[in-house]
Short mmCIF file of C-alpha atoms in Angstrom, two decimals:
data_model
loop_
_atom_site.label_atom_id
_atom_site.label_comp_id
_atom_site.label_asym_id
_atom_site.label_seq_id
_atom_site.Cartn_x
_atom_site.Cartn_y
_atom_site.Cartn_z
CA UNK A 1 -0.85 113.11 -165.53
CA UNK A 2 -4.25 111.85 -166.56
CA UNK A 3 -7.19 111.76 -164.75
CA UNK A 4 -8.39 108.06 -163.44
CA UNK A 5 -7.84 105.33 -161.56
CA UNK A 6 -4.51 104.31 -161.73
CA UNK A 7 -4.23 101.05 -163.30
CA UNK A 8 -1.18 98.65 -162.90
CA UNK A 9 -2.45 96.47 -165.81
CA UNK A 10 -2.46 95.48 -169.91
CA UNK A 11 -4.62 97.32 -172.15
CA UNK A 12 -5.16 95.77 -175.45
CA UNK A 13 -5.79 99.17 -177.79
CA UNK A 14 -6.84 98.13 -181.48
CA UNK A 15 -8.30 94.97 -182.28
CA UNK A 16 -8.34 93.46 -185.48
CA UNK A 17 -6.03 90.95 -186.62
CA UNK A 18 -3.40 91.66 -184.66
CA UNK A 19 -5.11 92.55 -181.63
CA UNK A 20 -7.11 89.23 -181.70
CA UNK A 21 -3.85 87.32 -181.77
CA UNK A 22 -2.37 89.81 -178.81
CA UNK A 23 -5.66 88.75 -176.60
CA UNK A 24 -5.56 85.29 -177.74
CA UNK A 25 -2.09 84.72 -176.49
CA UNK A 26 -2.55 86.99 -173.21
CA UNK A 27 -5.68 84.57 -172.54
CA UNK A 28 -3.00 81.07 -172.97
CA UNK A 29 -0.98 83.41 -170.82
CA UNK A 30 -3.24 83.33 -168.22
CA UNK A 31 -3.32 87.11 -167.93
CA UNK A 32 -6.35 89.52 -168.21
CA UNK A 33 -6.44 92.54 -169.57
CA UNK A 34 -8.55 95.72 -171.32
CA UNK A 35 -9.32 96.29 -174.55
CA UNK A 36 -10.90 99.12 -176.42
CA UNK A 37 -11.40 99.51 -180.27
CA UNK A 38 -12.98 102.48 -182.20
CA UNK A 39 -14.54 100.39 -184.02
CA UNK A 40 -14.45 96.74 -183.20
CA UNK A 41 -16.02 94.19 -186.23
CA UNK A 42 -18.49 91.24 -184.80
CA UNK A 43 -16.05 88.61 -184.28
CA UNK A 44 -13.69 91.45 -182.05
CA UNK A 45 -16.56 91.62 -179.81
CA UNK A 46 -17.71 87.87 -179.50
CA UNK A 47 -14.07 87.13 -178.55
CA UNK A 48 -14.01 89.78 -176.28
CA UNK A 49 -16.92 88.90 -174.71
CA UNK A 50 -15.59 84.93 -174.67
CA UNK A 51 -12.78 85.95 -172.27
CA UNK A 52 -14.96 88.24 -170.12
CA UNK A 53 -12.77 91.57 -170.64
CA UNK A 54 -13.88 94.50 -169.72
CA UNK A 55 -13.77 97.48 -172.25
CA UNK A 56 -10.89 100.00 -171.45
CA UNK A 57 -10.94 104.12 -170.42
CA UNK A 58 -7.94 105.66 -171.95
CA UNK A 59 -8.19 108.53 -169.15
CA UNK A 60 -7.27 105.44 -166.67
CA UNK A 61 -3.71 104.88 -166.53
CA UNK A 62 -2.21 101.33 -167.59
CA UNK A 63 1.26 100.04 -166.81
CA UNK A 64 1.26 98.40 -170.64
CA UNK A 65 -0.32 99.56 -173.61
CA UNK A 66 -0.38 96.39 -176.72
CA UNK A 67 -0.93 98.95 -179.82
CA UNK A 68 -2.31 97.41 -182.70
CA UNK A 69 -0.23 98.13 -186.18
CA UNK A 70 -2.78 100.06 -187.76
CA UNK A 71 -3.24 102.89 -184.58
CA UNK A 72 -0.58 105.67 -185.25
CA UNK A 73 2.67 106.01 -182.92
CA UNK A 74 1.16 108.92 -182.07
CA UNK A 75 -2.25 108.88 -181.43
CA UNK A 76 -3.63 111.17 -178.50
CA UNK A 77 -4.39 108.18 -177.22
CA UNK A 78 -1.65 106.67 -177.02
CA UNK A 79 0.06 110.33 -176.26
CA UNK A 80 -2.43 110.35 -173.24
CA UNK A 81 -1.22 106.95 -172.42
CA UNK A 82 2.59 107.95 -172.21
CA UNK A 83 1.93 110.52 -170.20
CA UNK A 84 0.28 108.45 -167.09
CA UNK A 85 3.31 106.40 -167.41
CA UNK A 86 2.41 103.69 -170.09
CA UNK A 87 4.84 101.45 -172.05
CA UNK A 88 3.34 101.39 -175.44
CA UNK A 89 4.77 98.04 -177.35
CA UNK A 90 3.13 95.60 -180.40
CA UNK A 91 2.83 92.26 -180.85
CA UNK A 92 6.31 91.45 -181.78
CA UNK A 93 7.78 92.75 -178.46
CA UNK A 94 5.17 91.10 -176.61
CA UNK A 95 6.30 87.87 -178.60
CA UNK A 96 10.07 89.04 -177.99
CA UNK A 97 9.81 89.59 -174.36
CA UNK A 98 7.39 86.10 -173.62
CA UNK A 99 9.88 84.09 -175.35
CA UNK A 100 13.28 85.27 -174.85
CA UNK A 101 15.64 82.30 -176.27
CA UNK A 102 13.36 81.84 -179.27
CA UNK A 103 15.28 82.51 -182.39
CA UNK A 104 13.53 85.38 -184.68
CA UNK A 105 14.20 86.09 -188.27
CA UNK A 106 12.58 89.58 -188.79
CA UNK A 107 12.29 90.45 -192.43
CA UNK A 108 10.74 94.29 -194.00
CA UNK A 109 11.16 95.95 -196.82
CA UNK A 110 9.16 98.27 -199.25
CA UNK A 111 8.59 95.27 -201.48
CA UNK A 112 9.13 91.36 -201.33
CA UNK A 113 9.34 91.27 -197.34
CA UNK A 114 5.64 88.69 -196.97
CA UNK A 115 7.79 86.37 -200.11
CA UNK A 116 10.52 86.39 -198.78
CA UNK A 117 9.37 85.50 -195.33
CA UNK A 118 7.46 82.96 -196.47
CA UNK A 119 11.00 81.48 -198.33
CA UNK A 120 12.69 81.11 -195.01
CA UNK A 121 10.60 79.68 -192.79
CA UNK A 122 10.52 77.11 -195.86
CA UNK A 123 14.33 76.75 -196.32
CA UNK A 124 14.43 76.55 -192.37
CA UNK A 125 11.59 73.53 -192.16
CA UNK A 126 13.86 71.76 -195.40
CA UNK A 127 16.82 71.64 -193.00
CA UNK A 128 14.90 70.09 -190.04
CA UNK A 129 13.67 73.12 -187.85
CA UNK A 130 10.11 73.84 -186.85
CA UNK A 131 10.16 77.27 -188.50
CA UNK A 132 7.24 78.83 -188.53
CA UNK A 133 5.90 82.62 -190.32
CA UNK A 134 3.95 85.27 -188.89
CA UNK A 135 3.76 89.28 -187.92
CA UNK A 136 2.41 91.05 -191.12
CA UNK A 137 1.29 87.94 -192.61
CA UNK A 138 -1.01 85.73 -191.48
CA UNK A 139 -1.32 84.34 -188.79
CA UNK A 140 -0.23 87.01 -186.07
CA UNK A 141 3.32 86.29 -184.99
CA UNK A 142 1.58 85.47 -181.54
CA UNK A 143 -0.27 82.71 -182.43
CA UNK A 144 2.95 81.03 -183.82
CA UNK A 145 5.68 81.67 -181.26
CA UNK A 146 4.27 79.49 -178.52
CA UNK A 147 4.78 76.39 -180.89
CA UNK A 148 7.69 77.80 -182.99
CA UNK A 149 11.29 76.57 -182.89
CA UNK A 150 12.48 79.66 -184.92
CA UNK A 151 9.62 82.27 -185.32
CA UNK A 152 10.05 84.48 -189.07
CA UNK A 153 8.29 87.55 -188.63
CA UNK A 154 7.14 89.58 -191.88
CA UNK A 155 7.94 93.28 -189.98
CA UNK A 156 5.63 96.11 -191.70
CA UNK A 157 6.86 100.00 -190.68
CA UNK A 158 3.63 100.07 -188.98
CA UNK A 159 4.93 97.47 -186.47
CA UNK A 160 8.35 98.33 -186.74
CA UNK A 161 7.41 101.89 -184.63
CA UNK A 162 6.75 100.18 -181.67
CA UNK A 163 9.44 97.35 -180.94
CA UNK A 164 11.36 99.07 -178.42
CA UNK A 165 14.91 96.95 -177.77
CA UNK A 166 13.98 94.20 -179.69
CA UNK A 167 17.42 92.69 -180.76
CA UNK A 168 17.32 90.11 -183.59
CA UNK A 169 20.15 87.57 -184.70
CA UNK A 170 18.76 88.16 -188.35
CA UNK A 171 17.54 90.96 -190.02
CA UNK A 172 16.74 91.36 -193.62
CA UNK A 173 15.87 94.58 -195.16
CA UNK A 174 14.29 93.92 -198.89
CA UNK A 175 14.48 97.13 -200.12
CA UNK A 176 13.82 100.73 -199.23
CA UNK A 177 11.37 102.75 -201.47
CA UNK A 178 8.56 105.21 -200.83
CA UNK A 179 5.50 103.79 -198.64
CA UNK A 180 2.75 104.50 -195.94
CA UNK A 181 3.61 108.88 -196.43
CA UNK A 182 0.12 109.23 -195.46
CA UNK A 183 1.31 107.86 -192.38
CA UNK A 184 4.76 108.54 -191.47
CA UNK A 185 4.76 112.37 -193.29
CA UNK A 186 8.00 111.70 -194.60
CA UNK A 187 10.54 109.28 -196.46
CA UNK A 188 12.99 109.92 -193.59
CA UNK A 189 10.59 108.88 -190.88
CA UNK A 190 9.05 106.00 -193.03
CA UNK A 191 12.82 104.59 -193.47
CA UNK A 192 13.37 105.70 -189.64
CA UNK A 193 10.86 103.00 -188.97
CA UNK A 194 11.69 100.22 -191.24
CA UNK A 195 15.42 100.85 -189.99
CA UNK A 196 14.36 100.11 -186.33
CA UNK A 197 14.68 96.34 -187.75
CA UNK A 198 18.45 96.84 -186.77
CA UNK A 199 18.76 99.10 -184.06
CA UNK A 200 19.15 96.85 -181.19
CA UNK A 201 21.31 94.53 -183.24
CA UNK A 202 24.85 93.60 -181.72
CA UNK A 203 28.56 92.39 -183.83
CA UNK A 204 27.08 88.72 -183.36
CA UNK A 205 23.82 89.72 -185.33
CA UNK A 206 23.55 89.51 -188.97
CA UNK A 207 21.78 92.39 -191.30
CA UNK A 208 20.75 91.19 -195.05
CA UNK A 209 20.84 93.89 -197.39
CA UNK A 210 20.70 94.78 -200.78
CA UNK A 211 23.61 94.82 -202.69
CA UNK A 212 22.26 98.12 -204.46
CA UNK A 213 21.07 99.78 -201.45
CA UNK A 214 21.91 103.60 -202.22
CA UNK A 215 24.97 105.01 -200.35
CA UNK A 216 22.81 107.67 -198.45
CA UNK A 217 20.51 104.69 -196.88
CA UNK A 218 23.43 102.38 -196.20
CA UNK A 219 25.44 105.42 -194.52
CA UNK A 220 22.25 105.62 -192.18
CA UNK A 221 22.28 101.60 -191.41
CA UNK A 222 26.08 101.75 -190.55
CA UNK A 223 25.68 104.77 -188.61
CA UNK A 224 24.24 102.79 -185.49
CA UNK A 225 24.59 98.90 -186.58
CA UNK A 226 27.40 97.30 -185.77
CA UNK A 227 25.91 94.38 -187.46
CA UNK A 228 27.94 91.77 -189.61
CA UNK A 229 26.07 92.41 -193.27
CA UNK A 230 25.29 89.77 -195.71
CA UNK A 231 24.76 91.75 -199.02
CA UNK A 232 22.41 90.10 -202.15
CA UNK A 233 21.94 91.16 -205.18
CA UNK A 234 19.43 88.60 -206.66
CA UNK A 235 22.17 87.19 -209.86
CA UNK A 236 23.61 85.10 -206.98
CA UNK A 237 24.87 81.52 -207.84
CA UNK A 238 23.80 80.88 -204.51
CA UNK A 239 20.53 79.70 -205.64
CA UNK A 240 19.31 77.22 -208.73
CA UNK A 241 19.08 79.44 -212.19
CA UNK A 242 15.36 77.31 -212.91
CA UNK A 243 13.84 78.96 -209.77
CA UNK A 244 9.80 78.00 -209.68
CA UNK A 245 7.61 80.45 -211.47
CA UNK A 246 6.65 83.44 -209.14
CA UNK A 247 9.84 83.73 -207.21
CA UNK A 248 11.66 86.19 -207.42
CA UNK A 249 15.41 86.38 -207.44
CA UNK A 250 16.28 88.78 -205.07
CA UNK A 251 13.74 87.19 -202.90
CA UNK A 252 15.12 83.94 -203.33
CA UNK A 253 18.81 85.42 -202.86
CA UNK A 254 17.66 87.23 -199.79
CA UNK A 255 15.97 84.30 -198.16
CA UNK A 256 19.19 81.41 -198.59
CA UNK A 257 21.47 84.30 -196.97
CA UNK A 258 19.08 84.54 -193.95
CA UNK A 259 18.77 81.01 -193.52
CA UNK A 260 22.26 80.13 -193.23
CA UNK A 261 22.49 83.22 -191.17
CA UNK A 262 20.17 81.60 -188.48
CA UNK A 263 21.78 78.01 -189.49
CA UNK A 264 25.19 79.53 -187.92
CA UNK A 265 23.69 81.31 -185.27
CA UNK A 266 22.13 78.16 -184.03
CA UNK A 267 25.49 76.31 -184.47
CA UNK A 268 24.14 74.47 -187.52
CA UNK A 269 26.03 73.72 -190.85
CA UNK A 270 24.07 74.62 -194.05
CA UNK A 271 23.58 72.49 -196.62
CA UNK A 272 23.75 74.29 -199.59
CA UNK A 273 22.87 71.05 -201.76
CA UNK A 274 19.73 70.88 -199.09
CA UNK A 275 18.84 74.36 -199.29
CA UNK A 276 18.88 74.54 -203.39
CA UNK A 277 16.92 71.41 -203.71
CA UNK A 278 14.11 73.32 -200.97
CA UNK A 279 14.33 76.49 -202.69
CA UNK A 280 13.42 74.57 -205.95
CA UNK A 281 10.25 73.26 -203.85
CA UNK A 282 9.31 76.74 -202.83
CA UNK A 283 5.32 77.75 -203.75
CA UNK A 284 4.67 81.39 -204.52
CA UNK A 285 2.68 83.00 -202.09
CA UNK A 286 -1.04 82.73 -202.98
CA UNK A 287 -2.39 86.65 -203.96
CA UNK A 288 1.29 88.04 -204.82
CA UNK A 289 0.68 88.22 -208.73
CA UNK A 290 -1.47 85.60 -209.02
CA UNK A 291 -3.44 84.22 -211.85
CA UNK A 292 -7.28 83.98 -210.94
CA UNK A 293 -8.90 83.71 -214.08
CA UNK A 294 -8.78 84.03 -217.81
CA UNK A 295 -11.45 84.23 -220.89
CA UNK A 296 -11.24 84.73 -224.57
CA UNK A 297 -7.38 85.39 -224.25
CA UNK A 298 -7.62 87.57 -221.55
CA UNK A 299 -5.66 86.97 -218.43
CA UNK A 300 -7.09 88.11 -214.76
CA UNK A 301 -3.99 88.85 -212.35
CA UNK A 302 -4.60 89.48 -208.30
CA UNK A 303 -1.78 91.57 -206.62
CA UNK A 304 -4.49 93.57 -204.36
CA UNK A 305 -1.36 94.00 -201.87
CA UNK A 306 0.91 96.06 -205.04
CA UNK A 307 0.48 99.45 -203.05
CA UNK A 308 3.96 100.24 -202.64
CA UNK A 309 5.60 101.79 -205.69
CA UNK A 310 8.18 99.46 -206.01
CA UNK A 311 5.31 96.42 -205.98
CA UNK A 312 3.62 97.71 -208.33
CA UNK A 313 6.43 98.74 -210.51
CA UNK A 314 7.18 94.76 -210.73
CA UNK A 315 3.52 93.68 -210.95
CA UNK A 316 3.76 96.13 -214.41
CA UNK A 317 6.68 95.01 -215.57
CA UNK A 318 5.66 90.83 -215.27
CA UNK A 319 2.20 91.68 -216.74
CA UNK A 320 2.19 90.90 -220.23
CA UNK A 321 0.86 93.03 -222.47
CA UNK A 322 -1.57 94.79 -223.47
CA UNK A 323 -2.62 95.90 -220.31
CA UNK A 324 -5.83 97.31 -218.38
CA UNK A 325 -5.03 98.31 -215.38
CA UNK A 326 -7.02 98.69 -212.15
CA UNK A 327 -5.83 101.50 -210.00
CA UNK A 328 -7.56 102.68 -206.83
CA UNK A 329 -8.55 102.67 -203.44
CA UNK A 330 -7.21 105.37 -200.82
CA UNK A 331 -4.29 106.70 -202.01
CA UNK A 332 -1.46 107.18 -199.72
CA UNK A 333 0.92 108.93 -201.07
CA UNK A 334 3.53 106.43 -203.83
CA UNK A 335 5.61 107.85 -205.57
CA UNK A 336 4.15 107.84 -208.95
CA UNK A 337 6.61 108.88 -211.78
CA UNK A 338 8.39 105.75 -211.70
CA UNK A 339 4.49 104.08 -212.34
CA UNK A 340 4.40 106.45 -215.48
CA UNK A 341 7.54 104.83 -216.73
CA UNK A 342 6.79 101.25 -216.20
CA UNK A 343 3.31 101.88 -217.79
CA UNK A 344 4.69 103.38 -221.04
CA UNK A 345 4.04 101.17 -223.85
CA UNK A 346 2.61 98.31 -221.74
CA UNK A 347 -0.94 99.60 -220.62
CA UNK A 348 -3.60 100.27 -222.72
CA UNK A 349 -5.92 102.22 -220.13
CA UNK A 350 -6.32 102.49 -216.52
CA UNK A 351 -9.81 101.95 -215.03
CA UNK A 352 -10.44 103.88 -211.76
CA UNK A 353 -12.21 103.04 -208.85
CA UNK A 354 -12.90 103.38 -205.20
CA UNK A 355 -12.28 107.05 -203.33
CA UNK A 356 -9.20 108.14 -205.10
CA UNK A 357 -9.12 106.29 -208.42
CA UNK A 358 -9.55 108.87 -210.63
CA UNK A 359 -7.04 111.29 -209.34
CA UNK A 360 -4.80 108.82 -209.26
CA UNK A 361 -5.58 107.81 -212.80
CA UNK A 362 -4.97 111.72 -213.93
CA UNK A 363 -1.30 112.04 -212.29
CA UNK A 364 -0.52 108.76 -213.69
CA UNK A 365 -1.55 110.72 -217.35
CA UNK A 366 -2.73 107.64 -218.86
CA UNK A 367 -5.43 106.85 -220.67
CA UNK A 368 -8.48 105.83 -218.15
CA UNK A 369 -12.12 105.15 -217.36
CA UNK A 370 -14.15 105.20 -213.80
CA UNK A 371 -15.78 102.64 -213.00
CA UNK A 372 -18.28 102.63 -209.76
CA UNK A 373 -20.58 100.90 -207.69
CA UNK A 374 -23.16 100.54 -204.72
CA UNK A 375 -20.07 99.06 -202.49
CA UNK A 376 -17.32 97.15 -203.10
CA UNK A 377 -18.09 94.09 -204.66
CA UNK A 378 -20.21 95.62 -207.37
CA UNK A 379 -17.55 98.46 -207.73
CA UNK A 380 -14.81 95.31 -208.33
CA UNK A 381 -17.47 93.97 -210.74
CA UNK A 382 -17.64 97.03 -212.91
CA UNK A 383 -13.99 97.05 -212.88
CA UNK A 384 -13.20 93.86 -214.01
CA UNK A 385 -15.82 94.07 -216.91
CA UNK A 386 -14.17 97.41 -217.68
CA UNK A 387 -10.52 95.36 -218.03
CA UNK A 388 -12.15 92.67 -220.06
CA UNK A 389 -13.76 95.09 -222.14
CA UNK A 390 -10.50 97.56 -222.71
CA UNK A 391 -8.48 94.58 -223.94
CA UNK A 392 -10.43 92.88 -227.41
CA UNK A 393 -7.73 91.39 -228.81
CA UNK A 394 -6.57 89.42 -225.28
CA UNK A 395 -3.83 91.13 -222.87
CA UNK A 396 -3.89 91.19 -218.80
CA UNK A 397 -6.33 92.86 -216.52
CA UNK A 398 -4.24 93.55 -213.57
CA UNK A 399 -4.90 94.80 -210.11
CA UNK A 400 -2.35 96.31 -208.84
CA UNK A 401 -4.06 99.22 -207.27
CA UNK A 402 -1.54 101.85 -205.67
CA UNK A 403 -4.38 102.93 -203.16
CA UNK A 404 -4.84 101.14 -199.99
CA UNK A 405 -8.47 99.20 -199.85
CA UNK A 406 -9.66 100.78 -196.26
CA UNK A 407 -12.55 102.94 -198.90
CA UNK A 408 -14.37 100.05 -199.74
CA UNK A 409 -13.21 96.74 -198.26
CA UNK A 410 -12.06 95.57 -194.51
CA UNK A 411 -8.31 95.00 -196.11
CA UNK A 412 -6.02 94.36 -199.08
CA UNK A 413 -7.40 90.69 -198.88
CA UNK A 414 -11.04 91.28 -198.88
CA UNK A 415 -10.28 93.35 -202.07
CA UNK A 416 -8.00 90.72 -204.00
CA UNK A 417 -11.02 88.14 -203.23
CA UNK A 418 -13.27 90.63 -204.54
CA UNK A 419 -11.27 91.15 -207.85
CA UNK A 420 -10.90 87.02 -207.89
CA UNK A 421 -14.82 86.06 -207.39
CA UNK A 422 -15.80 89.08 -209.96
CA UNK A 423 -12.93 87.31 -212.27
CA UNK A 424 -14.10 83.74 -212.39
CA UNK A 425 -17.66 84.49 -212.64
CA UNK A 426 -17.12 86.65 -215.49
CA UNK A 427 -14.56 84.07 -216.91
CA UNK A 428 -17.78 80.99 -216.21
CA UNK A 429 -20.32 83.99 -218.16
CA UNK A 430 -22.27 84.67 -215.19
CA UNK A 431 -23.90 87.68 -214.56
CA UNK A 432 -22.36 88.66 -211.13
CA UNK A 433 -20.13 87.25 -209.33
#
């Protein structure tokens, strides 16, 4: 037992994106609660100060403990917490628990899980349903569910540690790689987490899978889920062979199984004419491989968010060649012989930057250069002339980093805009961007 007041009350631990959106919707709940953050940014702090809470003491105990993703299951915190007889939950069971009968798509995955949320909630919309995406993505699943019809939530292992009970009618599992081992210590407790998706899930429920998944990780799904499974394999003839450029098939394969899923689980007949003819609509989502820029035959591709092996393995494989590749950032742990592979023959040199660059750039055993900077931006800068400059005869300079961006920029976005502004301006032949 802690020392403190006892508390019977919410505290709010973690702000950020997610905790913003946990306040947010506490506040349209009517409910106050604490909050504390090791580090809250300027706009944490003017909201918190807009609702009047008042900043928590972990040594108090709370009845309810909102985690943000990015705080560790296991924080002494949150250990402290526990032991004074806290329920520590995240946004999505918070979402889960306000909104009972709302129907909730979750989707995860090592790779394609933000795409192919993003494809649902579209198919859904095409057939008439306010479907609306959220969790990983932005926005926060909270600020979606109070106006959602059927709320698809983009499920990262992060937030998948913390959803205790939470049973969904559909659940689609992408793929399983190797991800986030600086954080869960192991590829049986990063899968643990990512297989929490379908733990609560009942014969009624459905559980998209790949058709490929390896017989080890199936074996561990079946061993619990009595879940009906939907299995894709992304050669389908379920979708349109022209799909639009930057969707991918298994995406797109995963996405029309989950929607008719939730179709029947609503009592709804799909349309598969309806769904094809939406899926042929579908817009990539903006900073998955996307093209920023491009000068004297030289193409600039964003895909700040390729950390995952398996993300970056594609973002390799689509780039065309030759390639200069930007690597770095804070590496946390992928699996990198597979990287070796895909680079073989297809990149021309690595440049290296942020905190772990170059030591990334030596086990990859490719050619590379460091490139650094006062901060971030002028780091990205020095990189991006480094691409151009590797590649005289035209290619792709591609950032697809491996390393998270928590070194040098406040997330995986603030980087890709980074790489995009340093891009165009050297693509218009200005001096900085």
């Amino acid at each position: 037992m802690v020392e403190g007041v006892k508390r019977d009350g919410v505290l709010v631990y973690g702000l950020g994106r997610s905790g913003r959106g946990v306040a947010r919707f506490l506040a349209r709940e009517g409910k106050q609660a604490d909050w504390t953050d090791a580090r809250p940014a300027p706009e944490d702090e003017a909201l918190m100060a807009e609702l009047g809470w008042t900043r928590g003491d972990v040594t108090q105990a709370y009845s309810t403990v909102v985690a943000a993703p990015g705080v560790p299951i296991d924080h002494p915190d949150l250990e402290r917490l526990r032991a004074a007889g806290a329920e520590v939950i995240g946004e999505v069971t918070l979402a889960a628990r306000a909104h009972p009968a709302l129907p909730m798509v979750g989707v995860t995955g090592t790779a394609g899980k933000g795409s192919t949320t993003v494809l649902i909630a579209h198919l859904l919309r095409a057939c008439g349903l306010n479907a609306l995406e959220g969790g990983n993505i932005d926005p926060p699943l909270l600020d979606v569910v109070d106006r959602a019809e059927v709320a698809v939530a983009e499920l990262s292992s992060f937030q998948l540690e913390r959803v205790p009970g939470l049973r969904l009618p559909v659940a689609v599992i992408t793929n399983l790689g190797l991800d986030h081992l600086d954080r869960h210590g192991t590829p049986a407790a990063y899968h643990a987490a990512k297989l929490n998706i379908t733990a609560a899930q009942q014969e009624s429920d459905v559980l998209v899978l790949p058709a490929g998944l390896d017989v080890p990780t199936r074996a561990q799904v079946r061993r619990f889920d009595p879940a009906r499974l939907a299995l894709f394999d992304g050669t389908s003839v379920l979708y349109p062979a022209d799909l639009p450029a930057g969707i991918h098939p298994a995406n797109a394969a995963a996405a029309l199984l989950a929607a008719e899923a939730l179709l029947v689980h609503l009592g709804r007949a799909a349309d598969p004419g309806l769904l094809a003819a939406a899926l042929q609509s579908a817009q990539p989502v903006a900073g998955r491989f996307e093209t920023v820029a491009q000068k004297d035959g030289v193409t600039f591709i964003e895909d700040s968010i390729a950390t995952r092996t398996l993300a970056v393995q594609a973002a390799l494989d689509r780039a065309h060649p030759p390639v200069a590749w930007l690597v770095g950032g804070r590496d946390k742990g992928a699996e990198l012989a597979p990287l070796r592979q895909a680079a073989q023959g297809r990149v021309t040199q690595v440049i290296a930057f942020g905190e772990d660059g170059e030591a990334l750039a030596r086990s990859l055993g490719l050619p590379y250069r460091v490139v650094t900077g006062e901060d971030g931006e002028a780091t990205m800068r020095a990189a991006v002339q480094a691409g151009l400059e590797a590649l005289p005869d035209g290619g792709t300079v591609l950032l697809a980093p491996v390393g998270t961006s928590f070194d040098q920029f406040r997330d995986y976005k603030a980087r890709g805009e980074s790489f995009r502004r340093a891009a165009q301006a050297l693509a218009a032949g200005q001096a900085e961007a």
